[in-house]
Every structure is written in structure tokens, then in C-alpha cells.
Amino acid sequence: MGYRVAVVGATGNVGREILNILHERQFPLDELAAVASPRSTGDIIDFGDSGEELKVKNLEHFDFSGWDIALFAAGSEISKVHVPRAAAAGCTVIDNSSLYRMDPDVPLIVPEVNADAIKGYRAKNIIANPNCSTAQLVVALKPLHDAAKIKRVVVATYQSVSGAGKSGMDELFEQSRNIFVGDANEPAKFTKQIAFNVIPHIDSFLDDGSTKEEWKMVVETKKILDPSIKVTATCVRVPVFVGHSEAVNIEFENEISAEEAQTILREAPGIMLIDKREDGGYITPVECVGEYATFVSRVREDPTVDNGLSIWVVSDNLRKGAALNAVQIAELLGRRHLQKAA
């Protein structure tokens, strides 16, 4: 016996990736619905490479009664209207937007990090999926925190344009082409040219000079991992199509060597350690696309602080940063609470 699952925002980048991963991981399904906005109603999309096609249903008219899980990948404005409606109908929602992440009655889950917190979902029948950059960061930090207790984290991100959706990917492609052929090249999705450039600005600015993306990384890391950890972030958009990278500096309460950290990371769930101190002995975004793992490279000691390490973290943001984590939450929910699948 399987589950009745609705994927909301099924025609977007993350929604399509959710469908791919549900198929790849053979999630136990009795019924699957692809749901999207009225403009996509009736479109036909693939259920991964299963050969099965799904006809897109209209979210405005979709009845969530009798459905077990709804995986939302449609943005905060859509979630604000339809997540409460789905939850009230008895369907457990796993929401990829930022809307409910800091709600104290909604667990914010990365299964490798804080699986036990999922039990709090019953308060509102909603589970939040973290920001893509936060997800890969806490996967890398968790085993190190358990070993030596983290005091402070300084992270600079190198975030791909797919984090801004299809329009971000299109803009990078079009600008790159225009530069080569000499056409006009005005930014639309981003505030400045993204092709052959980097932009230290993701989401809106806050009063303290940080951006909302940076704020998300700080508060979400504290909620998921440990509220006592001090976190500061600089989030940067880079001209990469898929795959987020992070340069992470960590200060610990207790002593930990680079060699000890490598041993810990090598055995940690969800992590692939690729760390050879030679040309090419590290992971870049191009190599992580389509992979489930969070990759860690460049593990080294930081001599400027007591008990300091620096690491390089890379992951497919459409997968672990969004779709994969959502499906892993659904799997965890099924194992621990719904327990319908054989």
C-alpha cells in the first residue's frame, strides 16, 4: 500500500525535479498528481523517465481531501493561499517556500541533521524545507558539530542562477550569447549583468545591510542545528547554471584537526568527501549536477583562530537544496508517522 501524493508547482524547475526523484527513489505511490497554476492546466509532463505521463491539474480547483502528502514547490505567495487549505483537508504539506520556515509550530527539517524534529508536524500538518544554501551547509556542519561543538560559522556562497528559477537560467544563457555576438545586454531578472560576472546580492536588502538570503541562512542554521551557533553569511550569485558552492570557515569549542574532520565527514550520512591535495582533487558545481550527495573538499586547519577549520561545500541546489530534501522528508514522514507503505 502506497501514498497519494500531490506535487504542487509540478511544471517548475524544482517541481519537475521532485517528480524525477520520486521515480528514481521508487517512492511508494498509489496515486500521483501533478498540480500547477491555471495557465499550465492540461499540460502533459513526464513522471521522471518512467515513460508515464501526467496531465497537469488546476491548483485553484484541486481538492486535497484524501491525499496523504502535498509537496509544494510554487513559491510563498502560492503557499500562503493553498498550504493552509491542503493542511486543513488532512493532507500533510512539505513546503519548499520560505513562508513557514521560522514558524515555531512548523518543523524545519533536513533528515540527516534533525530527523527527530519532524514529530512537531502535527501542530499544523506542515513541514518546511529549508533554503537551498542552508540545507547543504547544515549537512556538512552536523557531524563536525557533534564531534567538537561549533561556536561560529562564516560562510560565503557561490549560488547558481537556477536558484532564481527558469528565468534566471534563461538570463544567463541569453546574456552570454549576446556578449559573444555583440547584441544589447540589459539585466532583467538580476540587478546587474550575471554573465561573466558575480553579484553579491540575493533577495531583498534588510535594514542592517544584509540580504534576506543571508538572514535565512543565519536563522535557519540556528533552528535546524543549534541556536547557540553564531553565523554570518555573504550570499553571491555566480554565472553557473546548476550547483551551489560555499566557502565555510568554522570555529569550534573543542580541538579538531583537519585529519579528524576528514575521517568524520567520510563516514557522515549524505556527504561525499572528495579531498585530494592535488590538481583537480576537489569538487566543482559542474560535477555535482544530478547527484544526491553534499560534497565536501578543501578541508584544512585555520591557524588564525583556536580550533578553526575551513571547508568547501558543493551540492546540486535543485536536488539536495530543494527536491531531494523534500522527498527525503516525505520518506521520513512515511516511515515514522504515516506508515501506510508495505
Short mmCIF file of C-alpha atoms in Angstrom, two decimals:
data_model
loop_
_atom_site.label_atom_id
_atom_site.label_comp_id
_atom_site.label_asym_id
_atom_site.label_seq_id
_atom_site.Cartn_x
_atom_site.Cartn_y
_atom_site.Cartn_z
CA MET A 1 0.00 0.00 0.00
CA GLY A 2 1.41 3.35 -1.03
CA TYR A 3 0.63 7.03 -0.69
CA ARG A 4 -1.44 9.52 -2.61
CA VAL A 5 0.96 12.37 -3.37
CA ALA A 6 0.35 15.75 -5.00
CA VAL A 7 3.26 17.79 -6.39
CA VAL A 8 2.27 21.46 -6.47
CA GLY A 9 4.30 23.62 -8.87
CA ALA A 10 4.99 20.50 -10.90
CA THR A 11 5.91 22.39 -14.07
CA GLY A 12 8.72 24.45 -12.48
CA ASN A 13 12.40 23.54 -12.09
CA VAL A 14 12.01 22.13 -8.58
CA GLY A 15 8.63 20.53 -9.25
CA ARG A 16 9.99 18.58 -12.22
CA GLU A 17 12.98 17.54 -10.15
CA ILE A 18 10.65 16.28 -7.41
CA LEU A 19 8.90 14.10 -9.99
CA ASN A 20 12.26 12.78 -11.20
CA ILE A 21 13.37 11.91 -7.67
CA LEU A 22 10.07 10.29 -6.67
CA HIS A 23 10.60 7.95 -9.61
CA GLU A 24 14.34 7.43 -9.04
CA ARG A 25 13.87 6.55 -5.37
CA GLN A 26 10.80 4.42 -6.09
CA PHE A 27 8.71 6.30 -3.57
CA PRO A 28 5.69 4.09 -2.72
CA LEU A 29 2.82 5.65 -4.63
CA ASP A 30 -0.80 4.69 -5.00
CA GLU A 31 -1.57 7.86 -6.94
CA LEU A 32 0.42 10.87 -8.10
CA ALA A 33 -0.99 14.25 -9.12
CA ALA A 34 0.91 16.98 -10.95
CA VAL A 35 -0.65 20.28 -9.89
CA ALA A 36 0.13 23.79 -11.11
CA SER A 37 -1.36 27.19 -11.89
CA PRO A 38 -4.34 27.56 -14.22
CA ARG A 39 -2.11 28.53 -17.16
CA SER A 40 -0.49 25.07 -17.06
CA THR A 41 -3.71 23.12 -16.63
CA GLY A 42 -3.96 20.30 -19.13
CA ASP A 43 -0.25 20.31 -20.00
CA ILE A 44 1.42 16.92 -20.16
CA ILE A 45 4.65 16.34 -18.21
CA ASP A 46 6.81 13.28 -17.68
CA PHE A 47 6.99 11.32 -14.45
CA GLY A 48 10.78 11.10 -14.49
CA ASP A 49 11.96 8.61 -17.09
CA SER A 50 9.27 6.09 -16.14
CA GLY A 51 7.56 6.54 -19.50
CA GLU A 52 4.42 7.61 -17.64
CA GLU A 53 2.90 10.98 -18.45
CA LEU A 54 0.89 13.16 -16.09
CA LYS A 55 -1.80 15.64 -17.04
CA VAL A 56 -1.42 18.82 -15.01
CA LYS A 57 -4.33 19.63 -12.70
CA ASN A 58 -5.53 23.13 -11.80
CA LEU A 59 -4.40 24.12 -8.30
CA GLU A 60 -7.32 26.54 -7.90
CA HIS A 61 -9.79 23.67 -8.11
CA PHE A 62 -7.70 20.84 -6.64
CA ASP A 63 -9.28 19.07 -3.66
CA PHE A 64 -6.61 17.86 -1.22
CA SER A 65 -9.07 15.71 0.74
CA GLY A 66 -7.92 12.08 0.77
CA TRP A 67 -4.38 12.91 -0.34
CA ASP A 68 -1.60 11.91 2.07
CA ILE A 69 1.23 14.28 1.16
CA ALA A 70 1.48 17.50 -0.85
CA LEU A 71 4.96 18.58 -1.94
CA PHE A 72 4.76 22.34 -2.59
CA ALA A 73 7.33 23.95 -4.91
CA ALA A 74 5.41 27.01 -6.05
CA GLY A 75 6.69 29.98 -4.02
CA SER A 76 5.50 31.83 -0.94
CA GLU A 77 2.53 33.61 -2.50
CA ILE A 78 1.02 30.34 -3.68
CA SER A 79 1.86 28.64 -0.38
CA LYS A 80 0.16 31.41 1.59
CA VAL A 81 -3.15 30.65 -0.10
CA HIS A 82 -3.06 26.90 -0.68
CA VAL A 83 -0.85 25.31 2.02
CA PRO A 84 -3.38 26.02 4.82
CA ARG A 85 -6.15 24.71 2.57
CA ALA A 86 -4.30 21.46 1.96
CA ALA A 87 -3.33 21.04 5.61
CA ALA A 88 -6.91 21.66 6.75
CA ALA A 89 -8.06 18.93 4.38
CA GLY A 90 -5.86 16.41 6.23
CA CYS A 91 -3.05 16.35 3.68
CA THR A 92 0.42 16.77 5.22
CA VAL A 93 2.28 19.55 3.41
CA ILE A 94 6.02 19.68 2.78
CA ASP A 95 6.59 23.27 1.69
CA ASN A 96 9.67 24.39 -0.22
CA SER A 97 8.96 28.12 0.15
CA SER A 98 10.32 30.34 2.92
CA LEU A 99 6.86 31.12 4.29
CA TYR A 100 6.70 28.69 7.23
CA ARG A 101 10.40 28.03 7.94
CA MET A 102 10.63 30.17 11.06
CA ASP A 103 7.13 29.36 12.36
CA PRO A 104 7.74 27.80 15.80
CA ASP A 105 4.90 25.33 15.17
CA VAL A 106 6.38 24.11 11.87
CA PRO A 107 9.43 21.81 11.90
CA LEU A 108 12.25 22.80 9.54
CA ILE A 109 13.81 19.52 8.51
CA VAL A 110 16.99 18.18 6.94
CA PRO A 111 16.68 14.42 7.56
CA GLU A 112 20.42 13.79 8.05
CA VAL A 113 20.55 16.57 10.65
CA ASN A 114 17.36 16.85 12.74
CA ALA A 115 15.05 13.98 11.82
CA ASP A 116 13.56 13.79 15.32
CA ALA A 117 12.11 17.30 14.98
CA ILE A 118 9.61 16.02 12.40
CA LYS A 119 7.26 14.89 15.15
CA GLY A 120 6.24 18.53 15.59
CA TYR A 121 4.46 18.50 12.23
CA ARG A 122 1.15 17.56 13.82
CA ALA A 123 0.68 21.08 15.20
CA LYS A 124 -0.18 22.49 11.77
CA ASN A 125 0.20 19.48 9.45
CA ILE A 126 3.02 21.38 7.73
CA ILE A 127 6.76 20.66 7.39
CA ALA A 128 9.14 23.26 5.99
CA ASN A 129 12.00 22.59 3.59
CA PRO A 130 14.99 24.90 4.23
CA ASN A 131 16.71 27.32 1.91
CA CYS A 132 18.89 25.52 -0.62
CA SER A 133 22.13 27.00 0.70
CA THR A 134 21.20 26.21 4.29
CA ALA A 135 20.44 22.57 3.51
CA GLN A 136 23.88 21.71 2.17
CA LEU A 137 25.58 23.79 4.86
CA VAL A 138 23.96 22.03 7.81
CA VAL A 139 24.56 18.57 6.29
CA ALA A 140 28.28 19.38 6.31
CA LEU A 141 28.24 21.05 9.75
CA LYS A 142 26.21 18.49 11.70
CA PRO A 143 28.81 15.70 12.09
CA LEU A 144 31.53 18.25 12.91
CA HIS A 145 29.28 19.94 15.49
CA ASP A 146 28.60 16.58 17.13
CA ALA A 147 32.35 15.94 17.35
CA ALA A 148 33.74 19.28 18.54
CA LYS A 149 30.82 21.73 19.09
CA ILE A 150 30.72 24.66 16.69
CA LYS A 151 30.90 28.19 18.11
CA ARG A 152 30.91 30.30 14.95
CA VAL A 153 30.46 29.90 11.20
CA VAL A 154 31.46 32.36 8.46
CA VAL A 155 30.14 31.34 5.04
CA ALA A 156 30.40 32.88 1.59
CA THR A 157 28.13 31.31 -1.02
CA TYR A 158 28.57 30.97 -4.78
CA GLN A 159 24.97 30.36 -5.84
CA SER A 160 23.91 29.24 -9.31
CA VAL A 161 21.26 31.01 -11.34
CA SER A 162 18.87 28.03 -11.14
CA GLY A 163 18.20 29.22 -7.59
CA ALA A 164 16.35 32.12 -9.24
CA GLY A 165 14.23 29.77 -11.36
CA LYS A 166 13.97 29.23 -15.09
CA SER A 167 14.08 32.98 -15.75
CA GLY A 168 17.47 33.17 -14.05
CA MET A 169 18.84 30.35 -16.18
CA ASP A 170 17.41 31.94 -19.32
CA GLU A 171 19.02 35.29 -18.48
CA LEU A 172 22.47 33.77 -18.06
CA PHE A 173 22.11 31.93 -21.36
CA GLU A 174 20.83 34.97 -23.27
CA GLN A 175 23.39 37.37 -21.82
CA SER A 176 26.25 35.01 -22.58
CA ARG A 177 25.06 34.65 -26.16
CA ASN A 178 24.52 38.39 -26.55
CA ILE A 179 28.02 39.21 -25.33
CA PHE A 180 29.55 36.87 -27.90
CA VAL A 181 27.54 38.23 -30.83
CA GLY A 182 27.58 41.88 -29.74
CA ASP A 183 23.86 42.30 -29.03
CA ALA A 184 22.34 44.51 -26.32
CA ASN A 185 22.69 43.05 -22.86
CA GLU A 186 20.38 44.59 -20.26
CA PRO A 187 19.69 42.75 -16.98
CA ALA A 188 16.06 41.85 -16.23
CA LYS A 189 15.89 39.08 -13.62
CA PHE A 190 19.09 40.15 -11.85
CA THR A 191 20.10 43.63 -10.70
CA LYS A 192 23.32 43.58 -12.73
CA GLN A 193 24.81 41.58 -15.59
CA ILE A 194 25.20 37.94 -14.47
CA ALA A 195 27.13 36.60 -17.47
CA PHE A 196 30.90 36.68 -16.79
CA ASN A 197 30.19 38.45 -13.50
CA VAL A 198 29.28 37.82 -9.85
CA ILE A 199 26.58 39.68 -7.92
CA PRO A 200 26.80 39.98 -4.08
CA HIS A 201 23.05 40.39 -3.77
CA ILE A 202 20.37 37.69 -3.46
CA ASP A 203 16.84 38.63 -2.36
CA SER A 204 15.96 41.99 -0.81
CA PHE A 205 18.13 44.16 1.45
CA LEU A 206 17.39 44.43 5.17
CA ASP A 207 17.96 47.42 7.47
CA ASP A 208 21.28 46.08 8.78
CA GLY A 209 22.78 45.85 5.28
CA SER A 210 22.43 42.10 4.95
CA THR A 211 20.12 40.49 2.40
CA LYS A 212 17.15 38.29 3.14
CA GLU A 213 19.02 35.29 1.69
CA GLU A 214 21.82 35.88 4.18
CA TRP A 215 19.32 36.26 7.01
CA LYS A 216 17.68 32.97 6.02
CA MET A 217 20.98 31.13 6.23
CA VAL A 218 21.63 32.53 9.71
CA VAL A 219 18.25 31.87 11.31
CA GLU A 220 17.60 28.55 9.57
CA THR A 221 21.00 27.14 10.55
CA LYS A 222 20.29 28.06 14.16
CA LYS A 223 16.81 26.49 14.09
CA ILE A 224 17.96 23.26 12.43
CA LEU A 225 21.31 22.74 14.12
CA ASP A 226 21.81 24.75 17.32
CA PRO A 227 20.55 28.23 18.34
CA SER A 228 23.83 28.95 20.17
CA ILE A 229 25.95 28.88 16.98
CA LYS A 230 26.95 32.31 15.68
CA VAL A 231 26.55 32.54 11.90
CA THR A 232 27.38 35.23 9.36
CA ALA A 233 26.85 34.83 5.61
CA THR A 234 27.62 36.63 2.36
CA CYS A 235 25.49 35.29 -0.49
CA VAL A 236 26.68 35.75 -4.05
CA ARG A 237 25.05 34.86 -7.38
CA VAL A 238 27.54 33.43 -9.89
CA PRO A 239 27.30 32.56 -13.61
CA VAL A 240 26.77 28.83 -13.07
CA PHE A 241 23.58 27.13 -14.24
CA VAL A 242 23.16 24.49 -11.51
CA GLY A 243 25.02 23.80 -8.27
CA HIS A 244 25.66 25.97 -5.22
CA SER A 245 29.11 26.22 -3.64
CA GLU A 246 30.12 27.52 -0.22
CA ALA A 247 33.42 28.53 1.35
CA VAL A 248 32.90 27.82 5.05
CA ASN A 249 35.09 28.85 7.96
CA ILE A 250 34.27 27.16 11.28
CA GLU A 251 35.41 27.89 14.82
CA PHE A 252 34.94 25.10 17.38
CA GLU A 253 34.84 24.98 21.17
CA ASN A 254 37.00 21.87 21.21
CA GLU A 255 40.11 20.88 19.34
CA ILE A 256 39.68 19.16 15.99
CA SER A 257 42.29 18.55 13.32
CA ALA A 258 41.77 18.54 9.56
CA GLU A 259 42.56 14.82 9.54
CA GLU A 260 39.95 14.12 12.21
CA ALA A 261 37.41 16.19 10.32
CA GLN A 262 38.10 14.27 7.10
CA THR A 263 37.54 10.96 8.89
CA ILE A 264 34.27 12.20 10.39
CA LEU A 265 33.00 13.62 7.09
CA ARG A 266 33.95 10.48 5.19
CA GLU A 267 31.55 8.44 7.35
CA ALA A 268 28.75 11.01 7.70
CA PRO A 269 25.33 10.44 6.08
CA GLY A 270 24.63 12.38 2.89
CA ILE A 271 28.24 13.52 2.47
CA MET A 272 30.80 12.61 -0.16
CA LEU A 273 34.33 13.68 0.80
CA ILE A 274 36.48 14.46 -2.25
CA ASP A 275 39.62 15.98 -0.81
CA LYS A 276 42.92 15.22 -2.51
CA ARG A 277 45.53 17.93 -2.19
CA GLU A 278 46.41 17.91 -5.85
CA ASP A 279 45.24 19.44 -9.11
CA GLY A 280 41.56 18.59 -9.57
CA GLY A 281 41.29 16.84 -6.22
CA TYR A 282 38.12 18.69 -5.24
CA ILE A 283 34.52 19.05 -6.46
CA THR A 284 33.09 21.88 -8.55
CA PRO A 285 29.42 22.60 -9.33
CA VAL A 286 29.56 21.06 -12.83
CA GLU A 287 30.45 17.69 -11.31
CA CYS A 288 27.68 17.68 -8.68
CA VAL A 289 24.74 18.15 -11.06
CA GLY A 290 22.30 15.26 -10.82
CA GLU A 291 23.92 13.85 -7.69
CA TYR A 292 22.26 13.27 -4.32
CA ALA A 293 25.30 13.93 -2.12
CA THR A 294 26.58 17.05 -0.47
CA PHE A 295 30.25 17.16 -1.48
CA VAL A 296 32.99 18.43 0.82
CA SER A 297 36.52 19.34 -0.30
CA ARG A 298 39.47 21.53 0.77
CA VAL A 299 39.35 20.54 4.46
CA ARG A 300 42.14 22.42 6.22
CA GLU A 301 43.01 23.97 9.53
CA ASP A 302 42.66 27.71 10.08
CA PRO A 303 45.68 28.95 12.05
CA THR A 304 44.14 32.40 12.68
CA VAL A 305 41.74 31.13 15.39
CA ASP A 306 41.82 28.45 18.05
CA ASN A 307 40.19 25.23 16.84
CA GLY A 308 39.41 26.52 13.35
CA LEU A 309 38.73 24.71 10.08
CA SER A 310 37.92 25.82 6.54
CA ILE A 311 35.96 23.62 4.11
CA TRP A 312 34.46 23.84 0.60
CA VAL A 313 30.88 22.54 0.21
CA VAL A 314 29.12 21.89 -3.13
CA SER A 315 25.69 20.46 -3.93
CA ASP A 316 23.06 20.34 -6.66
CA ASN A 317 20.70 23.03 -5.36
CA LEU A 318 17.73 21.64 -7.28
CA ARG A 319 18.28 18.27 -5.60
CA LYS A 320 19.59 18.33 -2.02
CA GLY A 321 18.83 22.01 -1.82
CA ALA A 322 15.19 21.52 -2.73
CA ALA A 323 13.61 18.50 -4.41
CA LEU A 324 15.67 15.68 -2.88
CA ASN A 325 15.36 17.06 0.64
CA ALA A 326 11.58 17.36 0.20
CA VAL A 327 11.30 13.73 -0.95
CA GLN A 328 13.58 12.61 1.90
CA ILE A 329 11.24 14.39 4.32
CA ALA A 330 8.31 12.53 2.74
CA GLU A 331 10.16 9.24 3.17
CA LEU A 332 10.90 10.08 6.82
CA LEU A 333 7.28 11.07 7.39
CA GLY A 334 6.12 7.79 5.91
CA ARG A 335 8.49 5.65 7.97
CA ARG A 336 7.88 7.33 11.30
CA HIS A 337 4.31 8.58 11.20
CA LEU A 338 2.06 7.74 8.25
CA GLN A 339 3.29 4.14 7.90
CA LYS A 340 0.99 3.16 5.05
CA ALA A 341 3.55 1.66 2.67
CA ALA A 342 4.28 -2.02 2.87
#
